[in-house]
Coordinates of C-alpha atoms and ligand atoms in Angstrom, one line a residue:
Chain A
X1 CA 74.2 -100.4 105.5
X2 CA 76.0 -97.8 103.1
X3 CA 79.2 -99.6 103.6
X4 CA 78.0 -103.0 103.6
X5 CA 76.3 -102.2 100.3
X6 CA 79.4 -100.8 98.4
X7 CA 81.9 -104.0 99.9
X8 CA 79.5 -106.2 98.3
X9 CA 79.3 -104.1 95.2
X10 CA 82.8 -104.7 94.8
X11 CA 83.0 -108.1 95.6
X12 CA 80.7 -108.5 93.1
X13 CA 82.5 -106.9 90.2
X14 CA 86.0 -108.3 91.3
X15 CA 85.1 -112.0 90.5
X16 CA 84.7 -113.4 86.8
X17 CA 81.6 -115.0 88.3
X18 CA 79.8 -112.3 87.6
X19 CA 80.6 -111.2 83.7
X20 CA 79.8 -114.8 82.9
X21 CA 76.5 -114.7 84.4
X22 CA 75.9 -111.6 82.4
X23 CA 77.1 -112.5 79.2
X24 CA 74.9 -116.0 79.5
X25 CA 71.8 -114.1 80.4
X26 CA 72.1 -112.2 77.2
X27 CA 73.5 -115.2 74.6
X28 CA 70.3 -117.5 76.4
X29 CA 68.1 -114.6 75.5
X30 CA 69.3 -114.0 72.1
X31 CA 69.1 -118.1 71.5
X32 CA 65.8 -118.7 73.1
X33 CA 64.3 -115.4 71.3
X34 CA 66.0 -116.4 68.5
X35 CA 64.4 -120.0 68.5
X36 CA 61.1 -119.4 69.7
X37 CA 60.3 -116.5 67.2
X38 CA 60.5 -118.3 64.5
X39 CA 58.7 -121.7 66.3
X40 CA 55.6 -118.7 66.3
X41 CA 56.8 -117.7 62.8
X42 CA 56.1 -121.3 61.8
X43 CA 52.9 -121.8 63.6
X44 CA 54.4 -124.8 65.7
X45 CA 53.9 -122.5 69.1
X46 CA 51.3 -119.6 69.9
X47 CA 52.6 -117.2 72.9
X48 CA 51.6 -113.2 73.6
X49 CA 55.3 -112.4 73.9
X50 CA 58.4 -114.5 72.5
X51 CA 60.6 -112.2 74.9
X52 CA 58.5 -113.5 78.3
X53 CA 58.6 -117.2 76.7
X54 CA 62.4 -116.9 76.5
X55 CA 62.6 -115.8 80.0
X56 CA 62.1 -119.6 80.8
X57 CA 65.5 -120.2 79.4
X58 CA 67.2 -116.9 80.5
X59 CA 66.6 -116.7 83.9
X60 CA 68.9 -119.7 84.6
X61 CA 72.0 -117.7 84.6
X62 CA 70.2 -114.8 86.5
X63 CA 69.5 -117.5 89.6
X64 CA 73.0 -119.1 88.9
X65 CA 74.5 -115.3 90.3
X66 CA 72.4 -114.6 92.5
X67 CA 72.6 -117.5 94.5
X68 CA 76.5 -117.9 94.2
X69 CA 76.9 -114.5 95.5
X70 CA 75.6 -116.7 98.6
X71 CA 76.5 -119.8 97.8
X72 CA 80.2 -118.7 96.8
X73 CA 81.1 -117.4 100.4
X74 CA 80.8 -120.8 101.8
X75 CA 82.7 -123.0 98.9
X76 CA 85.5 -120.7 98.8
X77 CA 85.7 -120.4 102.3
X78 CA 85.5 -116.5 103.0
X79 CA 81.8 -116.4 105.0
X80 CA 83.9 -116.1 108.2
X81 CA 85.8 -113.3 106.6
X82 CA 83.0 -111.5 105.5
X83 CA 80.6 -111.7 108.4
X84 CA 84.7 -110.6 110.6
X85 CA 83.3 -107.2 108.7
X86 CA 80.3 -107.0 108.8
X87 CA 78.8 -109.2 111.7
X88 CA 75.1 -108.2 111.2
X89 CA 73.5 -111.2 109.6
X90 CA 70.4 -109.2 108.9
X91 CA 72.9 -106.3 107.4
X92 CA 74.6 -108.5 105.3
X93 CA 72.3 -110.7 103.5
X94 CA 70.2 -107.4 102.9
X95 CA 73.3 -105.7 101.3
X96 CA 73.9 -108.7 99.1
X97 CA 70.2 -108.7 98.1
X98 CA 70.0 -105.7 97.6
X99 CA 73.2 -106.0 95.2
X100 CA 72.0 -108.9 93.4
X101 CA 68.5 -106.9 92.8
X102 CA 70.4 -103.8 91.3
X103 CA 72.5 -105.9 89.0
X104 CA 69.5 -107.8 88.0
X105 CA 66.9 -105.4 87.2
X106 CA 69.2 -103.5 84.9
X107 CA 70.4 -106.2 83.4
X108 CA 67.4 -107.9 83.6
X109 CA 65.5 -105.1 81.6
X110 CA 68.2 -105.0 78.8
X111 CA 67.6 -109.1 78.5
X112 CA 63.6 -108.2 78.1
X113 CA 64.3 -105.9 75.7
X114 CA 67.0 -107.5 73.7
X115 CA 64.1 -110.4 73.4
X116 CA 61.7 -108.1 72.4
X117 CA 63.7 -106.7 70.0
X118 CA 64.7 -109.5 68.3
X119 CA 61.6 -111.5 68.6
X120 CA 60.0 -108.6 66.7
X121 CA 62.4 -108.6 63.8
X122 CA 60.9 -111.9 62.7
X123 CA 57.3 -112.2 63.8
X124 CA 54.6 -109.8 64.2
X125 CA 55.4 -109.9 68.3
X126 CA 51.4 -108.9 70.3
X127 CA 53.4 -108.3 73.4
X128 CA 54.8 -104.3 74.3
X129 CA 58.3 -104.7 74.1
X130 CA 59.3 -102.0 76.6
X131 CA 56.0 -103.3 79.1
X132 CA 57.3 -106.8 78.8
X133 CA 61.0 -106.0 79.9
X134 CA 60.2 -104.1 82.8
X135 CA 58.2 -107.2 83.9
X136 CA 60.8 -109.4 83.0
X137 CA 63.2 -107.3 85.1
X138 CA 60.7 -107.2 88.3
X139 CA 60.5 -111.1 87.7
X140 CA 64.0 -111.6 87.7
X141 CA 64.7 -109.4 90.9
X142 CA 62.7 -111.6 93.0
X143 CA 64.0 -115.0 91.6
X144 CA 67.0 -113.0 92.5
X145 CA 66.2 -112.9 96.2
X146 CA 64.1 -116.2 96.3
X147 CA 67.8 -117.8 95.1
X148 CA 70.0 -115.5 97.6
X149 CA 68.0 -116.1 100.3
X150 CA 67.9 -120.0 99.8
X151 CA 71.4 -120.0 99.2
X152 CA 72.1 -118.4 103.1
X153 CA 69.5 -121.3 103.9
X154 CA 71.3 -124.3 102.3
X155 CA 75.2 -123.0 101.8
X156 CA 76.2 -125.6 99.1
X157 CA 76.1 -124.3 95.7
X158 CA 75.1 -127.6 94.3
X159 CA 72.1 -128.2 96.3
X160 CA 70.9 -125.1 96.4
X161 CA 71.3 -124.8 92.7
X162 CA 69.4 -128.3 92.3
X163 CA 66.3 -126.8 94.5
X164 CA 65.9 -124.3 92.3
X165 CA 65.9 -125.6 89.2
X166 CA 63.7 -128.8 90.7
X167 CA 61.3 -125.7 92.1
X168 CA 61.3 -123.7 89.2
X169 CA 61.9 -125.7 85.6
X170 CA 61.5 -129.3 86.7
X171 CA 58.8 -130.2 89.1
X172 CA 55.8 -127.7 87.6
X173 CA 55.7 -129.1 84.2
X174 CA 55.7 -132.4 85.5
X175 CA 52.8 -131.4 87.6
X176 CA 50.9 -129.9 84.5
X177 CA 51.8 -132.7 82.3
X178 CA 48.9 -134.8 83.2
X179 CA 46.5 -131.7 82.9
X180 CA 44.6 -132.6 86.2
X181 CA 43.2 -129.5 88.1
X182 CA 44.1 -130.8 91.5
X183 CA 48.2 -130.9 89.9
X184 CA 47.5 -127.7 88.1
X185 CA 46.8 -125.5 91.3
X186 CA 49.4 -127.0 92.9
X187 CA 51.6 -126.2 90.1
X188 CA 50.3 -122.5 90.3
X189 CA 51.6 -121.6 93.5
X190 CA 55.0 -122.9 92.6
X191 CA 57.1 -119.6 91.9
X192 CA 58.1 -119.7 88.6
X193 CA 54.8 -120.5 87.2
X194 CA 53.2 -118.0 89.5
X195 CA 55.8 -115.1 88.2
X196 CA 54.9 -116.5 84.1
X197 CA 51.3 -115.7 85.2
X198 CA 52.3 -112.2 86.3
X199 CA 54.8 -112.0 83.0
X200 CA 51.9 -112.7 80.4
X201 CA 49.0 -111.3 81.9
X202 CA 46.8 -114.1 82.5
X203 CA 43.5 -113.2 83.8
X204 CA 43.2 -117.3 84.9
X205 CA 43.9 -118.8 87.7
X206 CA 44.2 -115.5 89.1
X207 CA 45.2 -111.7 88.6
X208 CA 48.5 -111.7 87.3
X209 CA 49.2 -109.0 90.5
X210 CA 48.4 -112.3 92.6
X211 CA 51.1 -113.9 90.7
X212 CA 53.4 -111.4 91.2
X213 CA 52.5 -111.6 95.0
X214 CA 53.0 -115.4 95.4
X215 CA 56.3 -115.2 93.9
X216 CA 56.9 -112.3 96.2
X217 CA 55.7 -114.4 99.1
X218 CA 58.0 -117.2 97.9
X219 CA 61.0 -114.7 97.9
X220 CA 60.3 -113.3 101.0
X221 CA 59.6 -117.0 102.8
X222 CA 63.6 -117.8 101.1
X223 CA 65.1 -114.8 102.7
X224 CA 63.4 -115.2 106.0
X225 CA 64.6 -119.0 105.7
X226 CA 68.4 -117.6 105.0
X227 CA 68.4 -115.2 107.6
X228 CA 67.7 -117.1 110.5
X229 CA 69.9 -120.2 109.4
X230 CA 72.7 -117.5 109.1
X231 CA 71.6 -116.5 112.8
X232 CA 71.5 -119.3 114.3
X233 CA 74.1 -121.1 112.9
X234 CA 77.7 -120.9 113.7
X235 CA 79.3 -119.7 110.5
Chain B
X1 CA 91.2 -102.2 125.1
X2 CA 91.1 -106.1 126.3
X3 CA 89.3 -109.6 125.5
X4 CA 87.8 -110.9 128.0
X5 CA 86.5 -114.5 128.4
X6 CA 83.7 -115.2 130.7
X7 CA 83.2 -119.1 131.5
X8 CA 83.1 -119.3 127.7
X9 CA 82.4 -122.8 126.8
X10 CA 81.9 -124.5 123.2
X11 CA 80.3 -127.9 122.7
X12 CA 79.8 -129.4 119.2
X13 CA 77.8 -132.9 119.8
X14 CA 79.7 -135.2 122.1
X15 CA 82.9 -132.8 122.0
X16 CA 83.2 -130.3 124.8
X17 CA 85.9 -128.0 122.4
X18 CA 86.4 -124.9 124.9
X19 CA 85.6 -125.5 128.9
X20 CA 84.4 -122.8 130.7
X21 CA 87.4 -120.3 129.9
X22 CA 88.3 -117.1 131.8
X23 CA 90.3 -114.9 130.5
X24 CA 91.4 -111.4 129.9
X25 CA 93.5 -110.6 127.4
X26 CA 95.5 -107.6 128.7
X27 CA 97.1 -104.5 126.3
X28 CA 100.7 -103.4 125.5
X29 CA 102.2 -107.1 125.5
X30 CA 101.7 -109.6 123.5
X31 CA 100.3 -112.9 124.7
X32 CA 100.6 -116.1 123.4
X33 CA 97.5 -119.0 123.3
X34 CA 99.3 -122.1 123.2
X35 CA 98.1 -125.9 123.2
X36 CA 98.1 -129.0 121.7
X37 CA 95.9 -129.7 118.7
X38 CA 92.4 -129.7 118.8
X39 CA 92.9 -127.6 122.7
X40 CA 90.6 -125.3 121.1
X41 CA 92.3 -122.0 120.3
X42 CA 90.3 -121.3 116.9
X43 CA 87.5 -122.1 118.6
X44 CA 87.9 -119.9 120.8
X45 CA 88.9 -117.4 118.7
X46 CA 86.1 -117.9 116.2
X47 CA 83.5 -117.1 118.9
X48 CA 85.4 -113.6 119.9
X49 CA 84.6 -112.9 116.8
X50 CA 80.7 -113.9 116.9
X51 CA 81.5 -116.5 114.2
X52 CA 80.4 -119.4 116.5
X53 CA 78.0 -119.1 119.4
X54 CA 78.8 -119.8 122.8
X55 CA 77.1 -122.9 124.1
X56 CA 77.6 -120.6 127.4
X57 CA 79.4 -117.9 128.8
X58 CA 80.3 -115.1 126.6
X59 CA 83.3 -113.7 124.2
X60 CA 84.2 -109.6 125.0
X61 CA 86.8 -107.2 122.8
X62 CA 86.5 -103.9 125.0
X63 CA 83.9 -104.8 127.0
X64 CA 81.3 -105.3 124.2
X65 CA 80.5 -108.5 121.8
X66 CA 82.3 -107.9 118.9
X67 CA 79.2 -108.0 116.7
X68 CA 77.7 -105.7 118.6
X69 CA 80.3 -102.7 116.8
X70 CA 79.2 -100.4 114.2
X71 CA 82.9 -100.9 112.6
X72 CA 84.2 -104.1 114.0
X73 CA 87.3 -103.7 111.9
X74 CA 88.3 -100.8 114.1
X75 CA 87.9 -102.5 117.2
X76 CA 89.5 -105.7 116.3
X77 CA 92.0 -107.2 113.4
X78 CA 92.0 -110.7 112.8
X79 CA 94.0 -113.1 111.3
X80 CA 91.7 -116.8 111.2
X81 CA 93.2 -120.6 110.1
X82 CA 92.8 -121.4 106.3
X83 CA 92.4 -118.9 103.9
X84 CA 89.7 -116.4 103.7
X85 CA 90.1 -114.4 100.1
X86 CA 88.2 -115.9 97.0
X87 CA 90.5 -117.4 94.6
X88 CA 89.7 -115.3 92.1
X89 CA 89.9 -111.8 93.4
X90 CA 92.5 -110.2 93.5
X91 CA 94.3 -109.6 97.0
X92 CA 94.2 -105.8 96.7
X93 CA 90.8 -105.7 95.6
X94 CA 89.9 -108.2 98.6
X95 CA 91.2 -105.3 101.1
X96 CA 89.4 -102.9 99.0
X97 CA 86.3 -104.7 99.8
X98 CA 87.2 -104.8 103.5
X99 CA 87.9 -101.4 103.7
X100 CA 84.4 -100.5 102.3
X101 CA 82.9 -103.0 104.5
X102 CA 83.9 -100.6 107.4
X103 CA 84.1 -97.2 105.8
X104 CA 88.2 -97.1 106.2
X105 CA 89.2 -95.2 103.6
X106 CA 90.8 -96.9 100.2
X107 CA 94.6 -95.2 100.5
X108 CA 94.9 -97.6 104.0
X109 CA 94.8 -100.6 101.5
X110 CA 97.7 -99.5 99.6
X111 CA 99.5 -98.4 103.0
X112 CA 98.8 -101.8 104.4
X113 CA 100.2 -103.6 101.2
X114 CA 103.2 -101.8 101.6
X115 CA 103.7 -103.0 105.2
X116 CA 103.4 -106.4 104.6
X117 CA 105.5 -106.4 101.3
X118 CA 102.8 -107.2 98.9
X119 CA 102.2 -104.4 97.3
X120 CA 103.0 -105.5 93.1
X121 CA 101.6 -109.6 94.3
X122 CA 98.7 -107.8 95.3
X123 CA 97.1 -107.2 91.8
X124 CA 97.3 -111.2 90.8
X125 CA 94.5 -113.0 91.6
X126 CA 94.8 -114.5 95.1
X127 CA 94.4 -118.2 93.9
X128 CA 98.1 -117.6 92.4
X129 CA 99.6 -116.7 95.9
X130 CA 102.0 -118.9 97.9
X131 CA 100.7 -120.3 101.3
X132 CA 103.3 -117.2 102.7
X133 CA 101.8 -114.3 100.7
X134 CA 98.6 -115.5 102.1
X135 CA 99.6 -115.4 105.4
X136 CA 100.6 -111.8 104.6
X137 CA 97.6 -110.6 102.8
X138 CA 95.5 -112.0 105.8
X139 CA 97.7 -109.7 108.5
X140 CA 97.4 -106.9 106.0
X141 CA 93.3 -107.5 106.4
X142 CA 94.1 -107.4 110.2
X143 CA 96.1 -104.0 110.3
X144 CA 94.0 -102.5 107.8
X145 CA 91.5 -100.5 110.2
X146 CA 94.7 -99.3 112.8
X147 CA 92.6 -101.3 115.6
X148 CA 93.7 -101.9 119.3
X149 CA 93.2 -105.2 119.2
X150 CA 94.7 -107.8 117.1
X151 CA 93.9 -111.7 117.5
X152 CA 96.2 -113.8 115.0
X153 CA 95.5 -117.5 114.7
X154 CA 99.1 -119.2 113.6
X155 CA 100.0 -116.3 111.7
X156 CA 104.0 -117.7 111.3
X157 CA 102.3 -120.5 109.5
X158 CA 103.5 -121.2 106.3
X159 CA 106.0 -118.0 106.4
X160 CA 109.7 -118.2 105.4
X161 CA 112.7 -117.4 107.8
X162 CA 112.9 -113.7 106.9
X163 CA 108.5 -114.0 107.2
X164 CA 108.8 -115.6 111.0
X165 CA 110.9 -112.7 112.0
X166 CA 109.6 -110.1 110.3
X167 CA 106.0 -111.3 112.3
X168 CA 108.0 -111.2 115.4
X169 CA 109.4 -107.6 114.7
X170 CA 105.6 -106.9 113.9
X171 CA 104.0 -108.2 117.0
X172 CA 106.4 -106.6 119.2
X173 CA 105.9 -103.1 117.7
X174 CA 102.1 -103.3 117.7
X175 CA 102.5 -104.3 121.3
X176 CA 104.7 -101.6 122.6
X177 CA 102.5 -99.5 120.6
X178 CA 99.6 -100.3 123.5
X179 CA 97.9 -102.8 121.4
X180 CA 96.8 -105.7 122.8
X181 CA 98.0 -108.7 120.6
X182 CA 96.9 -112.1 121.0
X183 CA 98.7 -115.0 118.8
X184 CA 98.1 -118.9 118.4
X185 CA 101.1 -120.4 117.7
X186 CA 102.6 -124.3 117.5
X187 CA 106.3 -123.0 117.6
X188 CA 107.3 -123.2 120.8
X189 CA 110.9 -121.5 120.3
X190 CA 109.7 -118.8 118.3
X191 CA 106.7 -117.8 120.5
X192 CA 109.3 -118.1 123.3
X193 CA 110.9 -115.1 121.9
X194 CA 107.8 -113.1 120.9
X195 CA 105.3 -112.9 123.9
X196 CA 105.5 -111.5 127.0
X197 CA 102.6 -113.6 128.5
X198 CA 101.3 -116.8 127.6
X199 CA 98.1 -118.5 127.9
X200 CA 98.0 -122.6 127.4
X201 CA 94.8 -124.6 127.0
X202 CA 94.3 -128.4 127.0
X203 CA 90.9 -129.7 126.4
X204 CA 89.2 -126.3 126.5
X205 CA 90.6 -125.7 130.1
X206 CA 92.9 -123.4 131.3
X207 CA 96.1 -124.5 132.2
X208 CA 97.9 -121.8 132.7
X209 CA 97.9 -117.5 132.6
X210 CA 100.9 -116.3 133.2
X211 CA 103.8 -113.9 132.3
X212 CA 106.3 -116.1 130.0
X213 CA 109.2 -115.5 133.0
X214 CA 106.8 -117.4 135.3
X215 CA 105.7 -120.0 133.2
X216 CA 109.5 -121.0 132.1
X217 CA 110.3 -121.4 135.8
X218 CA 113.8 -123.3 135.9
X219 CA 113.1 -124.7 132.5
X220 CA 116.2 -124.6 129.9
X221 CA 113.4 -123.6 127.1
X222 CA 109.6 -123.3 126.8
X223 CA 109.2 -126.3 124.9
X224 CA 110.3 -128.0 128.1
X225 CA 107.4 -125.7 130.3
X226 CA 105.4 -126.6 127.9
X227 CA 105.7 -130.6 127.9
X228 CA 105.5 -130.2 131.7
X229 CA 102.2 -127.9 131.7
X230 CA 100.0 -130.1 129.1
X231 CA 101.6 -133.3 130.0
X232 CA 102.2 -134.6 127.1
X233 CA 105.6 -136.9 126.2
X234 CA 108.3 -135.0 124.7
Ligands
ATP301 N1 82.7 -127.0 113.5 C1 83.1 -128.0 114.3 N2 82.3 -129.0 114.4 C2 82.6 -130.1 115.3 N3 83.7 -130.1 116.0 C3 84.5 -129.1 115.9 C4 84.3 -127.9 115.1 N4 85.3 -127.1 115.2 C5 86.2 -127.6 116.1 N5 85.7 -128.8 116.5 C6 86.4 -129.7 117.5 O1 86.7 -128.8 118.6 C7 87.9 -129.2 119.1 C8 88.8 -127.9 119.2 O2 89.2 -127.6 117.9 P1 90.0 -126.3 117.5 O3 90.1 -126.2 116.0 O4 89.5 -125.1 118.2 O5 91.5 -126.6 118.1 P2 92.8 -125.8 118.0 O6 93.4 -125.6 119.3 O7 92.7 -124.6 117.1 O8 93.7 -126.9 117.2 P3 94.9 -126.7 116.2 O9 96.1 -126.5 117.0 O10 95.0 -128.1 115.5 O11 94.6 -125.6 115.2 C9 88.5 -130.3 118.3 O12 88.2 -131.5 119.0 C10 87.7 -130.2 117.0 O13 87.6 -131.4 116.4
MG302 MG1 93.5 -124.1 115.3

């Protein structure tokens, strides 16, 4: 597992894939913290932490790496290479997850708190600015395995890419938007909204821990999903 | 160490690709897998290396599934169709990858680069290499663990004159080294002067299994063995 770990480590750095992902984690951040702190500022939006609002915006390029380190293998034609070294199915989608969660929970904190930060430079910010970007981070390592795990599922960059955004930015407010409770429950067991629960602390529907968990359960249902279509299928 | 072939058979919808081979794969020669397009060679050699499952019978490298190795790498080297590096790595850090994939240590990728002349292409990114240093960077991948086995599908394709002979030279050595090497090929003359045995498959059936002496017969060359064997019109 050692050695499947550091391969994928340095596939990971040996790409530009990956420092474009960064840097558009941080510019989104900066932007959306940028914007929304002074939308509270002007009174036009209330929210308990401008950082965790922004998250909305950032996490794109977060999902957009983690499921091209997936994704990737099959449009650029190397999957058969890299399951030549390291046949385990199991082994290797646990070695790129476990990749993808390192990268993004650093990185993912340093967003949060770059949000925080600057969100607190212009308004009088209620959230914790260290508490926030550790949730953010714990949020974005699951997307980060919900998204690698449904790219092993679906192989195409594109569709997988257009599930998760349908899943996560398009289809919940769409639910919400007529503000019917039936739609709204339904809405709150969709991941994203489930892991916003969890990221400010709401008390309603339920505990944010149970937010975290359905997002967890989503993650671990995506990886479950990838593993056995990368076991069953021929490659 | 061998690969062995028991009644493996490959069927992808209506097409039955590989038909109940048998086969063993012997060391210390090299042996040629010839056969018209689409006879199913890369499929077969895609399931060896646990890529595609069997619709029956089963793929062995030393008596065990390939997948079933700690360090497959060190059992087997493989050279597959199309190319397998990401465009925009670079070809030496694509080996370095490898090499940590099956804890071989980082100096073999450097050693390997030498061998098969790559070693200054080898820090461009790979989407810049020729269809030839391709070809090169994907044999390096396959001598990069120092395994017994090696399975090269078409690995002439795409080389030059001085590539085609140097592959020869290559496949030769390996094989008097006790390797067992196993090579696809469409060039009849050249593989006519590179394997000792040859295996030829039509439809996913044997044909034939035999040393190359045998199978030329009284044939002037083996393109002419060959026409006879798969039947097809020269
Ligand atoms: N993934 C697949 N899905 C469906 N059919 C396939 C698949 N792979 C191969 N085939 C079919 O299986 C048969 C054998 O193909 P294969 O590529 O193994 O032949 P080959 O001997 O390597 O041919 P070539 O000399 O052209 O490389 C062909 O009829 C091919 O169309
Ligand atoms: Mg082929």
């Amino acid at each position: 597992m050692r050695a499947a770990i550091r391969s994928e480590w340095t596939k990971l750095w040996t790409t530009r894939t990956v420092w474009w992902a960064l840097l558009g984690a941080f510019v989104l951040m900066a932007a959306a913290a940028g914007q929304n702190a002074i939308y509270v500022e002007n009174g036009d939006v209330t929210t308990a932490s401008v950082a965790v609002m922004s998250v909305t915006i950032a996490q794109l390029a977060f999902v957009a790496l983690a499921m091209l380190v997936m994704t990737g293998e099959y449009s650029a034609g190397t999957i058969r290479a890299t399951l030549s070294w390291i046949p385990s199915r199991g082994r290797l989608l646990s070695a790129k997850i476990a990749v993808v969660s390192a990268v993004t929970l650093v990185t993912g904190v340093a967003v949060g708190l770059l949000g925080g930060v600057i969100a607190s430079a212009i308004v009088d910010d209620s959230g914790s600015i260290a508490g926030d970007a550790f949730k953010i981070g714990i949020y974005l390592v699951l997307l980060g395995a919900l998204a690698t795990g449904l790219g092993a599922a679906l192989r195409g960059p594109v569709v997988t890419l257009v599930v998760l955004l349908m899943t996560i930015v398009v289809i919940p407010p769409l639910l919400q938007l007529p503000d019917i409770a039936v739609l709204n429950g339904i809405a709150d067991a969709f991941p994203g909204v489930a892991g916003g629960h969890f990221l400010y602390g709401d008390a309603d529907p339920y505990p944010p821990l149970v937010g975290l968990l359905i997002l967890a359960g989503w993650a671990a249902l995506a990886v479950a999903a990838g593993w056995q279509v990368l076991t069953r299928r021929d490659a | 160490m061998s690969i062995t072939l028991e009644k493996l058979t490959k069927r992808y919808g209506p097409t039955l690709a590989v038909d109940g081979l048998d086969l063993a794969v012997r060391p210390g020669r090299v042996t040629g897998f010839l056969g018209p397009n689409g006879a199913g060679k890369s499929t077969t050699m895609r399931m060896v290396l646990g890529l595609d499952r069997p619709t029956s019978g089963r793929a062995l490298v030393g008596g065990r599934a390939y997948d079933s190795y700690k360090w497959p790498l060190r059992e087997m080297g493989a050279l597959l169709e199309a190319k397998a590096v990401h465009p925009g790595r670079t070809g030496r850090n694509h080996l370095l990858a490898m090499a940590r994939s099956n804890a071989v240590p980082d100096r073999r990728v450097d050693e390997v680069l030498a061998v098969v002349g790559l070693t200054d292409v080898a820090r461009r990114r790979s989407g810049t290499h020729s269809l030839g240093m391709g070809q090169r960077l994907g044999i390096a991948g396959a001598l990069l663990a120092d395994p017994p086995v090696l399975m090269l599908d078409e690995p002439v394709n795409g080389l030059d004159p001085d590539g085609v002979r140097w592959i020869r030279g290559l496949l030769r050595d390996l094989a008097a080294e006790g390797r067992t090497v196993f090579v696809s090929s469409h060039l009849l003359s050249e593989m006519q002067m590179t394997a000792d045995h040859l295996v030829v498959i039509g439809h996913g059936k044997l044909l034939a299994d035999a040393p190359m002496t045998e199978i030329m017969g009284g044939h002037a060359t083996l393109e002419d063995a060959y026409y006879e064997l798969t039947g097809s019109a020269a």
